[in-house]
PDB file of C-alpha atoms in Angstrom:
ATOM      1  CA  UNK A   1     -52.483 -25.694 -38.920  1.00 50.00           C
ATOM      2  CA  UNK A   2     -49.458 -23.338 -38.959  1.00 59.00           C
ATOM      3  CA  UNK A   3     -50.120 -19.794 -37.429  1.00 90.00           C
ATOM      4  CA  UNK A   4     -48.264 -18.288 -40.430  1.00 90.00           C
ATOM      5  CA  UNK A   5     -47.821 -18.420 -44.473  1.00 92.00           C
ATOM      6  CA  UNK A   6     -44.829 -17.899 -45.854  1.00 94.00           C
ATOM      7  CA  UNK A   7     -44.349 -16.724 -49.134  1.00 95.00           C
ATOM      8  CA  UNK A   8     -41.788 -14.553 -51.594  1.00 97.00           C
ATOM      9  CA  UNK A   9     -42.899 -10.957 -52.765  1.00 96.00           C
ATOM     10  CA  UNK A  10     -40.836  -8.908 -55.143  1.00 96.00           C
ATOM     11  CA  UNK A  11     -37.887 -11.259 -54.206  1.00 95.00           C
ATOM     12  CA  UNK A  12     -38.376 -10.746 -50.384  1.00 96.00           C
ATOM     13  CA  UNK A  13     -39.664 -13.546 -48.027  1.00 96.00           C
ATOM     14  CA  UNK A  14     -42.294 -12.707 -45.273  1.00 96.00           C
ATOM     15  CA  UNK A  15     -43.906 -14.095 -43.072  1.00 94.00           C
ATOM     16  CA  UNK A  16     -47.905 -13.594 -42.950  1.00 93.00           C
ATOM     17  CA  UNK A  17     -49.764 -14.313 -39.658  1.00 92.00           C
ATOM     18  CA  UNK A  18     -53.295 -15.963 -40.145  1.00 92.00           C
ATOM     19  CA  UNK A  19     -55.883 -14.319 -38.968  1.00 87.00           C
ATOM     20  CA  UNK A  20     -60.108 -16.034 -38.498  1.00 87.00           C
ATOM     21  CA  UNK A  21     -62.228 -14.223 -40.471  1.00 84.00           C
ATOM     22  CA  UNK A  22     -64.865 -16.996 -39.124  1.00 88.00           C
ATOM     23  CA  UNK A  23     -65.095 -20.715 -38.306  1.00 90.00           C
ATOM     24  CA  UNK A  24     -64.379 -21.454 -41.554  1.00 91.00           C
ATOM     25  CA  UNK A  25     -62.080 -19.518 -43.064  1.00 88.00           C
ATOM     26  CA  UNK A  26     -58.822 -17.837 -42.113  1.00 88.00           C
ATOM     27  CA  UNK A  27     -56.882 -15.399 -43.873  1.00 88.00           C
ATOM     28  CA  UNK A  28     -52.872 -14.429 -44.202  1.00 90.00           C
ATOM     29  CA  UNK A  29     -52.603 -10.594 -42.855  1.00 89.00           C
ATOM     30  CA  UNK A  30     -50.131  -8.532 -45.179  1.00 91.00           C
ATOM     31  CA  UNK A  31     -49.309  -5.774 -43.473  1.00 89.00           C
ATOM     32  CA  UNK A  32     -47.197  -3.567 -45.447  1.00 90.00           C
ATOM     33  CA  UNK A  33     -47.098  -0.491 -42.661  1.00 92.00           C
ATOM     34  CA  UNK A  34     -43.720  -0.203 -41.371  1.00 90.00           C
ATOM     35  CA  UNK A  35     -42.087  -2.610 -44.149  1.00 95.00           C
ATOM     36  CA  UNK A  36     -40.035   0.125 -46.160  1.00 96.00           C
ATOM     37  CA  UNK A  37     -37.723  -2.839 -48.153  1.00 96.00           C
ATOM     38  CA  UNK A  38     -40.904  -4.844 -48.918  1.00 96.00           C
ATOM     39  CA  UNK A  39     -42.646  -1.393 -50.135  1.00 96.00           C
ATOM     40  CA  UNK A  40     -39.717  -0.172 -52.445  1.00 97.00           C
ATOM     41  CA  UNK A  41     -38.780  -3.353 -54.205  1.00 97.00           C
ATOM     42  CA  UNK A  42     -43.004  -4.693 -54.381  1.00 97.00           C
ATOM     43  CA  UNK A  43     -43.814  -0.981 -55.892  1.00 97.00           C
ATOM     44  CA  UNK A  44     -40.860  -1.441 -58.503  1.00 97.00           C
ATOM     45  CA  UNK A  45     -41.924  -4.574 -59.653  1.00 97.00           C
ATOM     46  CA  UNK A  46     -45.624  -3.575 -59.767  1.00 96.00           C
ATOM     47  CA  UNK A  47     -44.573  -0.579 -61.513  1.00 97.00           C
ATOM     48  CA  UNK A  48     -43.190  -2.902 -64.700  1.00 97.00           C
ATOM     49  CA  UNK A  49     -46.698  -4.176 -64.670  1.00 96.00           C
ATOM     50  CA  UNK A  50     -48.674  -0.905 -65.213  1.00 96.00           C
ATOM     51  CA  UNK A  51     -49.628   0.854 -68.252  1.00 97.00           C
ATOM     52  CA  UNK A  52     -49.043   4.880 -68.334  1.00 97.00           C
ATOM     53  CA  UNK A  53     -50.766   6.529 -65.402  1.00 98.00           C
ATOM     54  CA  UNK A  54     -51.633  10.611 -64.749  1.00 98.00           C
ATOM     55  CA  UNK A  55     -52.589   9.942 -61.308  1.00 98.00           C
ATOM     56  CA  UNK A  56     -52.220   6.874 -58.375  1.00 97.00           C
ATOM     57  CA  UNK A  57     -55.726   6.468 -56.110  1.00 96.00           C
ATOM     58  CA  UNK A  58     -55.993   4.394 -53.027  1.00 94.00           C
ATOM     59  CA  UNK A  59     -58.437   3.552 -50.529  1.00 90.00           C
ATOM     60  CA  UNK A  60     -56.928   4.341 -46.875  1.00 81.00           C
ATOM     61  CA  UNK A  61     -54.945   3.101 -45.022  1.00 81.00           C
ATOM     62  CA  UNK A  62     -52.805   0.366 -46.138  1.00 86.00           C
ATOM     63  CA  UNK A  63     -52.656   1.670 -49.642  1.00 90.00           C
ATOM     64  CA  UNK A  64     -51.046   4.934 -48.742  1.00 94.00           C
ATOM     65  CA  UNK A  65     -47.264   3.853 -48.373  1.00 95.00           C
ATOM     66  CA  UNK A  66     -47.904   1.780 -51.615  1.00 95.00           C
ATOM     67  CA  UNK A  67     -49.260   5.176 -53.341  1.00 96.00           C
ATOM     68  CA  UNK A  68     -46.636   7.042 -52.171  1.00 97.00           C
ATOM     69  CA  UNK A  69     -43.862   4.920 -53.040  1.00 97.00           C
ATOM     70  CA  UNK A  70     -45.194   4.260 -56.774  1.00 97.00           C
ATOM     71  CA  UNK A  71     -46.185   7.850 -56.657  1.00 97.00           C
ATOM     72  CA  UNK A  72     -42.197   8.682 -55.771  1.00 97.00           C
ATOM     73  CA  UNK A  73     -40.768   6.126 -57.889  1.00 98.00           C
ATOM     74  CA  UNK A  74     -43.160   7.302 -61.070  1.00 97.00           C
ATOM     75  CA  UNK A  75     -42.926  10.557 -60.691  1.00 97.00           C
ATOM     76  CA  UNK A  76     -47.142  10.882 -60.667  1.00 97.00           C
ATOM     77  CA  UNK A  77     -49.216  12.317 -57.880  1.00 98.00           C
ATOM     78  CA  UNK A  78     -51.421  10.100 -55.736  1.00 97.00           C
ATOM     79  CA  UNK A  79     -54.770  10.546 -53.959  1.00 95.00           C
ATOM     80  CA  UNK A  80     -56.643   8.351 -50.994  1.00 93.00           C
ATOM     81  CA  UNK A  81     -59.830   7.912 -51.037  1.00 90.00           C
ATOM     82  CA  UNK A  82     -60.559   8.518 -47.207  1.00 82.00           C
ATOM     83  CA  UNK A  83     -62.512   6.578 -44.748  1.00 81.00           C
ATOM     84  CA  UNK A  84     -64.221   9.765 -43.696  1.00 69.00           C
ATOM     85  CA  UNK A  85     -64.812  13.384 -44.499  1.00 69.00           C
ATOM     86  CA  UNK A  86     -62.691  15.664 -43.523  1.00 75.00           C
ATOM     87  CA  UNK A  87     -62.537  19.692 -42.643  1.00 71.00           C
ATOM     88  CA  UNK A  88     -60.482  20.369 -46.099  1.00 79.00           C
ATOM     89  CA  UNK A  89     -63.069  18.843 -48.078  1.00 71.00           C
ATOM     90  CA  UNK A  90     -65.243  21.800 -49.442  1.00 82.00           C
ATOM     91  CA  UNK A  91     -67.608  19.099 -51.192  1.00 80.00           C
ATOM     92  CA  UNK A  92     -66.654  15.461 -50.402  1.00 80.00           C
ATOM     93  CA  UNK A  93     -68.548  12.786 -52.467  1.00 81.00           C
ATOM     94  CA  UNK A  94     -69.063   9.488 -51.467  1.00 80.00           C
ATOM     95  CA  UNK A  95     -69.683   5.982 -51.987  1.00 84.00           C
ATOM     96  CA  UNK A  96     -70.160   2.759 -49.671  1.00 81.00           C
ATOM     97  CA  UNK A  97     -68.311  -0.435 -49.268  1.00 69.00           C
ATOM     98  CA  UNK A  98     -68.151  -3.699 -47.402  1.00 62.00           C
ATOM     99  CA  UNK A  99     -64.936  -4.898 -46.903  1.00 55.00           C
ATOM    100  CA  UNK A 100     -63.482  -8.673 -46.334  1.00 51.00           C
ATOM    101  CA  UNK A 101     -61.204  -7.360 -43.101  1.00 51.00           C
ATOM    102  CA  UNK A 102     -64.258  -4.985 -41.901  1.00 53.00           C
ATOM    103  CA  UNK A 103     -67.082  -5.968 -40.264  1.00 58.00           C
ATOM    104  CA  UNK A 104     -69.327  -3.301 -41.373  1.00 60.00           C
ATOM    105  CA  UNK A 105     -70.469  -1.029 -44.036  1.00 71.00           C
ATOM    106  CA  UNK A 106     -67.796   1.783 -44.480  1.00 75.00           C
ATOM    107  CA  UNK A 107     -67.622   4.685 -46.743  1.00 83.00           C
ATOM    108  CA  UNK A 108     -65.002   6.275 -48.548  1.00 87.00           C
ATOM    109  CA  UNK A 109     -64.580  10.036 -49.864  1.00 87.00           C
ATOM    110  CA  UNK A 110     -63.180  11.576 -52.081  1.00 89.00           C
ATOM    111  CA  UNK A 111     -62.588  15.769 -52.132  1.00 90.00           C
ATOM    112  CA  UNK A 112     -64.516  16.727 -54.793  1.00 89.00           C
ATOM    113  CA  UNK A 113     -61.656  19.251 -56.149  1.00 91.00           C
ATOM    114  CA  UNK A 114     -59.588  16.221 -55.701  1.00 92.00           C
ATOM    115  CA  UNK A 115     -61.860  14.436 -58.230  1.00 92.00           C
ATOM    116  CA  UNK A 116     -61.969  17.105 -60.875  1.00 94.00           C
ATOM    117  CA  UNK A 117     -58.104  16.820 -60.980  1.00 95.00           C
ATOM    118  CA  UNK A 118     -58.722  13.260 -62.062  1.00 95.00           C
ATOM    119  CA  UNK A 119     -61.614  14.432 -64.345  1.00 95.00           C
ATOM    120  CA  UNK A 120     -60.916  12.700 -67.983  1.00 95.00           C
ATOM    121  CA  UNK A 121     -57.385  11.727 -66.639  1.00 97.00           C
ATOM    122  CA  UNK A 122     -55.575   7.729 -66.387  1.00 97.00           C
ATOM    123  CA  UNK A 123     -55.970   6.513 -63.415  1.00 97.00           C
ATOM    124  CA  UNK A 124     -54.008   3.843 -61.692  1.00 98.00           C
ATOM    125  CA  UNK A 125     -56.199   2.004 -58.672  1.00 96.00           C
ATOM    126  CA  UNK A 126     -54.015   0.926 -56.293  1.00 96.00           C
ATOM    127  CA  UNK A 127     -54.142  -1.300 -53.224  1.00 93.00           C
ATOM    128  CA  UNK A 128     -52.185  -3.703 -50.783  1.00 92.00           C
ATOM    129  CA  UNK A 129     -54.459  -6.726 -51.475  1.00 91.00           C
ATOM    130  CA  UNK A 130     -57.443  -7.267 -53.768  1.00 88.00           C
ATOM    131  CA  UNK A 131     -59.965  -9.832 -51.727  1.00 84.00           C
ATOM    132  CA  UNK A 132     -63.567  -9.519 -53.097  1.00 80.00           C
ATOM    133  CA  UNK A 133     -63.006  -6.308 -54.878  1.00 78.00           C
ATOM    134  CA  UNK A 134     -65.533  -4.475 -52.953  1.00 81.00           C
ATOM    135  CA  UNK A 135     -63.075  -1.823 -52.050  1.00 82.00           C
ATOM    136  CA  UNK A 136     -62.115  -1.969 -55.697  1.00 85.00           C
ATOM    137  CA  UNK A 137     -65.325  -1.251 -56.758  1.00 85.00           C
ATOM    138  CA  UNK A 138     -66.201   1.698 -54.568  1.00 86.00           C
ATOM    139  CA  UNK A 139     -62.925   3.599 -55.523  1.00 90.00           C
ATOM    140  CA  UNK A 140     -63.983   3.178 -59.071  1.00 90.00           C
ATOM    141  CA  UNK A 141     -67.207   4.416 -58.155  1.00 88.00           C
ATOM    142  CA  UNK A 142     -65.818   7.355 -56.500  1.00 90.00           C
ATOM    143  CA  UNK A 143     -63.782   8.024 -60.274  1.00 93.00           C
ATOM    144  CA  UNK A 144     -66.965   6.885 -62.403  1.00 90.00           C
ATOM    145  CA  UNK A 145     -68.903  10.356 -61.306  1.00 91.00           C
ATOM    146  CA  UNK A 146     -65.697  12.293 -62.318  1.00 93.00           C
ATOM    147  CA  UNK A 147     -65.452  10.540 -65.798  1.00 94.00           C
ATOM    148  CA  UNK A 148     -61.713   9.505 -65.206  1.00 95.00           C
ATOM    149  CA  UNK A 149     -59.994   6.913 -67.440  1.00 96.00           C
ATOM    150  CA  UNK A 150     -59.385   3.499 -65.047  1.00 97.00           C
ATOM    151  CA  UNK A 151     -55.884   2.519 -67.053  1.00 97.00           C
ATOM    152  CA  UNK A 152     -55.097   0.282 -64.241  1.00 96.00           C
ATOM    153  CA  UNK A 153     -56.106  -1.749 -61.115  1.00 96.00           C
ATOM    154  CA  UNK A 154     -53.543  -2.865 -58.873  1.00 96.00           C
ATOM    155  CA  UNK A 155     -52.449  -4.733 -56.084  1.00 95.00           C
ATOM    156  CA  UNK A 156     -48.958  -6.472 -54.626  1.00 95.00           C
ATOM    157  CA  UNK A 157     -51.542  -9.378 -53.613  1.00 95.00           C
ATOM    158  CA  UNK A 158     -54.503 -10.771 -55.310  1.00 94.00           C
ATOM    159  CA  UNK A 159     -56.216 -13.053 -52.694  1.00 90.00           C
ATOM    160  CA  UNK A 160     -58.825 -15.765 -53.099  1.00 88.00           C
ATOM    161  CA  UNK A 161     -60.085 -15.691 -56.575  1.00 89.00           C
ATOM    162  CA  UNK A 162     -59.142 -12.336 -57.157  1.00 90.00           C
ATOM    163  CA  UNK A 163     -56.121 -14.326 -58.511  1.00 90.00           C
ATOM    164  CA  UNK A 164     -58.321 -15.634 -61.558  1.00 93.00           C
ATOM    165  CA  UNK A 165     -59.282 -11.967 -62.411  1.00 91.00           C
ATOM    166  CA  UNK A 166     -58.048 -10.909 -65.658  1.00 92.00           C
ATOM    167  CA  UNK A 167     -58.981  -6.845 -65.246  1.00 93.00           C
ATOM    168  CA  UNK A 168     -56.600  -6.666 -62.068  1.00 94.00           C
ATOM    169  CA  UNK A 169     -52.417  -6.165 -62.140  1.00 95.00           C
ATOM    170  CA  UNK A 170     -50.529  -8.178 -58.799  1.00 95.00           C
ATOM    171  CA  UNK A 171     -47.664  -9.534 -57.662  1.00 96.00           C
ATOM    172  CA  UNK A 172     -48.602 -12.684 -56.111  1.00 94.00           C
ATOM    173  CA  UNK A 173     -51.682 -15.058 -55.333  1.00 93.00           C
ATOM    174  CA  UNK A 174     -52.262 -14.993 -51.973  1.00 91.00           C
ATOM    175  CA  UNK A 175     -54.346 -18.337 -51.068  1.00 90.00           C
ATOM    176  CA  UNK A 176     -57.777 -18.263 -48.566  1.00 88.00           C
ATOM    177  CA  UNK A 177     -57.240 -20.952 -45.656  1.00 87.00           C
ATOM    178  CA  UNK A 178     -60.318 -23.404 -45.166  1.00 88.00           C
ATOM    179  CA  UNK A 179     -61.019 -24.967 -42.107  1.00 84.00           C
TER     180      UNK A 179
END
C-alpha cells in the first residue's frame, strides 16, 4: 500500500500521508497548517460554494487558518470554538465531542459574549475535513443554545461518507483506506 494519496484541491496537487487509525483502517492526513497557497486558493473556491454568511465558526485548531482566510477574503468575522476555557471567557459554555483523529472525549467552548454576537445571526460552520461529523455536531450545539441561523456547513474535504451528505458544502471527497 502506498504511504501517501495524492489528490488535486482547488487546482493544487498534494500529497497526503496515511496515517492508522487502527488495524483496519487508515486515513489520508490533510494538514492545512503552514500551506498558505493551498489555504488562499481552497478558501476561494469554497467561498463560491457558500450562501451569505454574518459570521465564520470553527472548531480549533486546523480550522483557524481556514476561518481566517474566508474571514479575510469575505470580509466577515470568524470565531473558534476552543478546545478549552480560557481566562477571557467571563462565562464559557460548552459541549462534548468525540473526534475520528482523537482518541478521547474532548470539549469545545465557546465565550458566551462570543455567542450572543452570533445570537439570531447566519452562521457559516467551517472546518478542514468533515469525517463523522461529530465535531460538526458539537459546534452546532454550541450555536443551537444561542439561537443562531446555521446558513452553512463547510469543509475543503468531506471524508468517508461525509461525501454522500447532502447538508454539508466541500471541495473534494477524500476516500477512507481499508486494510
Amino acid at each position: 500500500m502506498a504511504e501517501t494519496y495524492q489528490m488535486k484541491i482547488a487546482g493544487l496537487t498534494r500529497e497526503l500521508p496515511l496515517c492508522p487509525v487502527n488495524e483496519k483502517l487508515d486515513i489520508a492526513a490533510f494538514i492545512i497548517f503552514g500551506d498558505v497557497e493551498l489555504t488562499v486558493a481552497a478558501c476561494a473556491e469554497l467561498l463560491k460554494k457558500c450562501p451569505a454568511f454574518d459570521y465564520i465558526l470553527t472548531p480549533e485548531a486546523k480550522g483557524i487558518p481556514l476561518a481566517y482566510e474566508m474571514a479575510r477574503q469575505s470580509g466577515k468575522p470568524y470565531i473558534i470554538a476552543r478546545k478549552g476555557a480560557k481566562l477571557y471567557m467571563k462565562n464559557p459554555v460548552s459541549v462534548h465531542v468525540r473526534s475520528i483523529t482523537t482518541d478521547s472525549m474532548q470539549t469545545l467552548y465557546l465565550d458566551e459574549a462570543e455567542g450572543e454576537r452570533m445570537r439570531g445571526k447566519r452562521v457559516l460552520i467551517l472546518d478542514d475535513v468533515i469525517s463523522t461529523g461529530e465535531s460538526l455536531a458539537a459546534v452546532e450545539a454550541l450555536l443551537d443554545k444561542f439561537e443562531a441561523q446555521i446558513v452553512g456547513k463547510a469543509a475543503i474535504l468531506a471524508e468517508g461518507d461525509a461525501a454522500k451528505r447532502e447538508d454539508i458544502l466541500f471541495l473534494e471527497e477524500l476516500p477512507l483506506f481499508f486494510k
